[in-house]
Amino acid sequence: QLQLQESGPGLVKPSETLSLTCTVSGDSISSTSYYWGWIRQPPGKGLEWIGSIFYSGSAYYNPSLRGRVTISVDTSKNQFSLNLNSVTAADTAVFYCARHYCNSPTCHFDYWGQGTLVTVSS
Amino acid sequence: QSVLTQPPSASGTPGQRVTISCSGSSSNIGSDYVCWYQRLPGTAPKLLIYSNNQRPSGVPDRFSGSKSGTSASLAISGLRSEDEAHYYCAAWDDSLSSFLFGGGTELTVL
């Protein structure tokens, strides 16, 4: 059974970089059928796609976050990671990692991690 | 303001059929498939419907999806108390080159 688990600091200071890692078990992150993505949900708000990456390292990002976000992959550890820099309080959210199937015209996240709350505060 | 528009709330009584709408445009719902997610309190979102009307293994057939033009709908029949949750539609947007979620609909079972 595929499982994803987010890990990283739960508290980040304003202007610093938020870094999270997602560890995948039960499937190879090197699968040629799937991307691996990050989604966040600020308190009381809706879901927002952050970006997704293929095992080769090819990534695409939400244009609203481009310039602040980098997603990378480590196939040897079956992990992928998120870096979001210059964070503000508006970046406080529950962050989810998920497996992303996207083959036009269909696109969806089928397996999700449990989520991790990251608070931006001094 | 989300590009994919959902009603903020919906409600129904046990056993009833409810529908949740999702309105988009030609660059998202009009040209790509829609998926739907259920988020129960304190849990991660769960994929309910993909490719407009396909259910993943394990999702009851009480849940169904449809699409017409630039709008989509999620229908829940035989409503149960455990269906109380937030529901989100989503689709890829070709113009924005972005995966979009609707603002979410909070379903209350009265």
Short mmCIF file of C-alpha atoms in Angstrom, two decimals:
data_model
loop_
_atom_site.label_atom_id
_atom_site.label_comp_id
_atom_site.label_asym_id
_atom_site.label_seq_id
_atom_site.Cartn_x
_atom_site.Cartn_y
_atom_site.Cartn_z
CA GLN A 1 0.00 0.00 0.00
CA LEU A 2 1.41 3.35 -1.06
CA GLN A 3 2.15 5.72 1.82
CA LEU A 4 3.54 9.23 1.89
CA GLN A 5 4.88 10.96 4.99
CA GLU A 6 5.78 14.63 5.32
CA SER A 7 8.56 15.70 7.67
CA GLY A 8 10.19 18.97 8.61
CA PRO A 9 10.08 21.88 11.07
CA GLY A 10 6.70 22.94 12.33
CA LEU A 11 7.83 26.51 12.95
CA VAL A 12 9.69 28.79 10.57
CA LYS A 13 10.66 32.42 11.08
CA PRO A 14 9.51 35.13 8.67
CA SER A 15 11.86 35.73 5.71
CA GLU A 16 13.47 32.31 6.18
CA THR A 17 13.11 29.17 4.05
CA LEU A 18 10.49 26.53 4.69
CA SER A 19 11.85 23.04 3.95
CA LEU A 20 9.83 19.84 3.94
CA THR A 21 10.55 16.30 2.79
CA CYS A 22 8.12 13.63 1.68
CA THR A 23 9.13 10.00 2.08
CA VAL A 24 7.37 7.55 -0.21
CA SER A 25 6.90 3.88 0.68
CA GLY A 26 5.08 1.15 -1.18
CA ASP A 27 5.95 2.50 -4.62
CA SER A 28 9.02 3.69 -6.43
CA ILE A 29 9.34 7.42 -6.90
CA SER A 30 11.05 6.53 -10.18
CA SER A 31 7.76 5.39 -11.68
CA THR A 32 7.35 6.73 -15.19
CA SER A 33 3.60 7.13 -14.73
CA TYR A 34 3.45 9.65 -11.94
CA TYR A 35 4.58 13.03 -10.76
CA TRP A 36 4.94 13.83 -7.07
CA GLY A 37 3.46 17.03 -5.74
CA TRP A 38 2.92 19.44 -2.89
CA ILE A 39 -0.37 21.06 -1.90
CA ARG A 40 -1.08 23.39 0.99
CA GLN A 41 -4.12 24.57 2.92
CA PRO A 42 -3.94 27.74 5.03
CA PRO A 43 -6.15 27.73 8.14
CA GLY A 44 -9.77 28.29 7.19
CA LYS A 45 -8.98 28.45 3.48
CA GLY A 46 -9.02 26.15 0.49
CA LEU A 47 -6.45 23.89 -1.10
CA GLU A 48 -3.65 25.33 -3.23
CA TRP A 49 -1.37 23.35 -5.55
CA ILE A 50 2.27 24.33 -5.05
CA GLY A 51 4.06 22.26 -7.66
CA SER A 52 4.94 18.78 -8.88
CA ILE A 53 8.06 16.95 -9.96
CA PHE A 54 8.89 13.94 -12.15
CA TYR A 55 11.56 11.43 -11.07
CA SER A 56 13.87 12.89 -13.72
CA GLY A 57 13.85 16.21 -11.88
CA SER A 58 11.55 17.99 -14.30
CA ALA A 59 9.30 20.20 -12.18
CA TYR A 60 6.46 22.62 -12.72
CA TYR A 61 5.12 25.14 -10.29
CA ASN A 62 2.08 27.22 -9.47
CA PRO A 63 2.77 30.52 -11.27
CA SER A 64 1.67 32.43 -8.18
CA LEU A 65 4.60 30.93 -6.24
CA ARG A 66 7.19 30.73 -9.00
CA GLY A 67 10.41 32.35 -7.90
CA ARG A 68 9.98 31.32 -4.27
CA VAL A 69 9.50 27.59 -4.61
CA THR A 70 11.80 24.73 -5.54
CA ILE A 71 10.91 21.06 -5.55
CA SER A 72 13.64 18.43 -5.81
CA VAL A 73 13.75 14.65 -5.88
CA ASP A 74 16.12 12.07 -4.39
CA THR A 75 15.43 8.74 -6.06
CA SER A 76 18.03 6.93 -3.92
CA LYS A 77 16.01 7.73 -0.81
CA ASN A 78 12.59 7.58 -2.49
CA GLN A 79 11.96 11.13 -1.32
CA PHE A 80 11.08 14.50 -2.75
CA SER A 81 11.40 17.86 -1.07
CA LEU A 82 9.93 21.33 -1.00
CA ASN A 83 11.76 24.59 -0.38
CA LEU A 84 9.74 27.80 -0.08
CA ASN A 85 11.81 30.89 0.57
CA SER A 86 11.10 34.35 1.95
CA VAL A 87 8.12 33.08 3.91
CA THR A 88 5.58 35.31 5.62
CA ALA A 89 2.67 34.63 7.93
CA ALA A 90 0.54 34.11 4.82
CA ASP A 91 2.50 30.92 4.15
CA THR A 92 1.25 29.33 7.38
CA ALA A 93 -0.60 26.21 6.27
CA VAL A 94 -0.98 22.47 6.43
CA PHE A 95 1.32 21.10 3.74
CA TYR A 96 0.49 17.83 2.00
CA CYS A 97 2.59 15.72 -0.33
CA ALA A 98 0.78 13.51 -2.82
CA ARG A 99 1.20 11.31 -5.87
CA HIS A 100 0.15 13.17 -9.00
CA TYR A 101 -1.16 11.49 -12.12
CA CYS A 102 -1.29 14.00 -14.95
CA ASN A 103 -1.73 12.88 -18.54
CA SER A 104 -3.85 15.33 -20.51
CA PRO A 105 -6.77 15.64 -20.30
CA THR A 106 -6.88 13.91 -16.91
CA CYS A 107 -4.98 15.15 -13.86
CA HIS A 108 -5.47 14.22 -10.22
CA PHE A 109 -3.77 13.48 -6.91
CA ASP A 110 -4.60 9.93 -5.86
CA TYR A 111 -2.58 9.25 -2.70
CA TRP A 112 -1.93 11.89 -0.04
CA GLY A 113 0.25 12.16 3.03
CA GLN A 114 -1.42 12.99 6.34
CA GLY A 115 -0.22 16.59 6.19
CA THR A 116 2.00 18.67 8.42
CA LEU A 117 1.26 22.08 9.89
CA VAL A 118 3.92 24.71 9.32
CA THR A 119 3.55 27.98 11.17
CA VAL A 120 5.47 31.07 10.14
CA SER A 121 6.12 33.19 13.20
CA SER A 122 8.97 34.89 14.98
CA GLN B 1 -11.59 34.09 -5.25
CA SER B 2 -11.05 30.68 -6.85
CA VAL B 3 -11.12 30.22 -10.63
CA LEU B 4 -13.25 27.13 -10.03
CA THR B 5 -16.39 28.29 -8.25
CA GLN B 6 -18.23 26.14 -5.73
CA PRO B 7 -21.06 27.04 -3.35
CA PRO B 8 -19.58 27.52 0.13
CA SER B 9 -22.15 25.27 1.75
CA ALA B 10 -24.69 22.55 1.07
CA SER B 11 -26.94 20.45 3.26
CA GLY B 12 -29.28 17.50 3.23
CA THR B 13 -31.01 15.00 5.44
CA PRO B 14 -30.05 11.33 5.80
CA GLY B 15 -31.09 9.33 2.76
CA GLN B 16 -31.44 12.39 0.56
CA ARG B 17 -29.55 13.09 -2.68
CA VAL B 18 -27.44 16.24 -2.80
CA THR B 19 -25.41 17.78 -5.59
CA ILE B 20 -22.46 20.13 -5.42
CA SER B 21 -21.62 22.26 -8.43
CA CYS B 22 -18.29 23.47 -9.76
CA SER B 23 -18.17 26.20 -12.38
CA GLY B 24 -15.10 26.92 -14.47
CA SER B 25 -14.16 28.06 -17.95
CA SER B 26 -13.05 26.82 -21.34
CA SER B 27 -9.42 26.65 -20.25
CA ASN B 28 -10.04 24.27 -17.35
CA ILE B 29 -13.28 22.29 -17.01
CA GLY B 30 -14.17 23.00 -20.62
CA SER B 31 -11.04 21.29 -21.94
CA ASP B 32 -9.79 18.99 -19.17
CA TYR B 33 -11.19 16.38 -16.86
CA VAL B 34 -12.48 17.17 -13.38
CA CYS B 35 -11.72 15.40 -10.12
CA TRP B 36 -13.34 15.65 -6.72
CA TYR B 37 -11.94 15.32 -3.20
CA GLN B 38 -13.51 14.73 0.20
CA ARG B 39 -11.81 16.12 3.28
CA LEU B 40 -13.17 14.82 6.55
CA PRO B 41 -12.34 16.85 9.65
CA GLY B 42 -8.72 16.42 10.67
CA THR B 43 -7.81 14.17 7.77
CA ALA B 44 -6.08 14.53 4.41
CA PRO B 45 -8.15 14.97 1.26
CA LYS B 46 -9.33 11.75 -0.35
CA LEU B 47 -9.83 11.30 -4.09
CA LEU B 48 -13.52 10.60 -4.73
CA ILE B 49 -13.89 11.07 -8.48
CA TYR B 50 -11.34 11.41 -11.30
CA SER B 51 -11.65 11.85 -15.06
CA ASN B 52 -15.07 13.49 -14.55
CA ASN B 53 -16.95 10.37 -13.45
CA GLN B 54 -14.56 7.57 -12.46
CA ARG B 55 -14.46 6.26 -8.90
CA PRO B 56 -11.23 4.91 -7.40
CA SER B 57 -11.41 1.49 -5.89
CA GLY B 58 -13.17 1.59 -2.52
CA VAL B 59 -15.29 4.68 -3.15
CA PRO B 60 -18.99 3.80 -2.80
CA ASP B 61 -21.20 4.14 -5.86
CA ARG B 62 -23.30 6.62 -3.84
CA PHE B 63 -20.78 9.15 -5.12
CA SER B 64 -20.97 10.12 -8.79
CA GLY B 65 -19.55 12.85 -10.97
CA SER B 66 -20.66 14.50 -14.18
CA LYS B 67 -19.55 17.30 -16.47
CA SER B 68 -21.27 19.47 -19.02
CA GLY B 69 -19.46 22.23 -20.86
CA THR B 70 -17.61 24.36 -18.34
CA SER B 71 -19.41 23.03 -15.26
CA ALA B 72 -19.19 19.85 -13.24
CA SER B 73 -21.22 18.30 -10.45
CA LEU B 74 -20.72 15.84 -7.63
CA ALA B 75 -23.80 13.92 -6.55
CA ILE B 76 -24.12 12.04 -3.29
CA SER B 77 -27.10 9.75 -2.95
CA GLY B 78 -28.35 8.01 0.18
CA LEU B 79 -26.75 10.73 2.30
CA ARG B 80 -25.17 9.56 5.56
CA SER B 81 -23.92 11.42 8.61
CA GLU B 82 -20.38 10.33 7.82
CA ASP B 83 -20.57 12.25 4.55
CA GLU B 84 -20.28 15.51 6.51
CA ALA B 85 -17.08 16.97 5.11
CA HIS B 86 -15.60 19.56 2.80
CA TYR B 87 -15.72 18.72 -0.89
CA TYR B 88 -13.37 20.19 -3.50
CA CYS B 89 -13.42 20.06 -7.26
CA ALA B 90 -10.18 20.39 -9.21
CA ALA B 91 -8.86 20.50 -12.77
CA TRP B 92 -5.83 21.49 -14.79
CA ASP B 93 -5.99 24.93 -16.38
CA ASP B 94 -4.33 25.16 -19.79
CA SER B 95 -4.10 28.96 -19.80
CA LEU B 96 -2.65 29.30 -16.30
CA SER B 97 -0.53 26.12 -16.61
CA SER B 98 -1.67 25.35 -13.12
CA PHE B 99 -3.63 22.70 -11.26
CA LEU B 100 -6.62 24.42 -9.70
CA PHE B 101 -8.83 23.56 -6.75
CA GLY B 102 -12.28 24.98 -6.19
CA GLY B 103 -12.89 26.95 -3.02
CA GLY B 104 -14.59 23.99 -1.38
CA THR B 105 -18.13 23.20 -0.24
CA GLU B 106 -18.94 22.34 3.35
CA LEU B 107 -21.61 19.64 3.41
CA THR B 108 -23.81 19.40 6.49
CA VAL B 109 -26.04 16.41 7.15
CA LEU B 110 -29.01 17.70 9.10
#
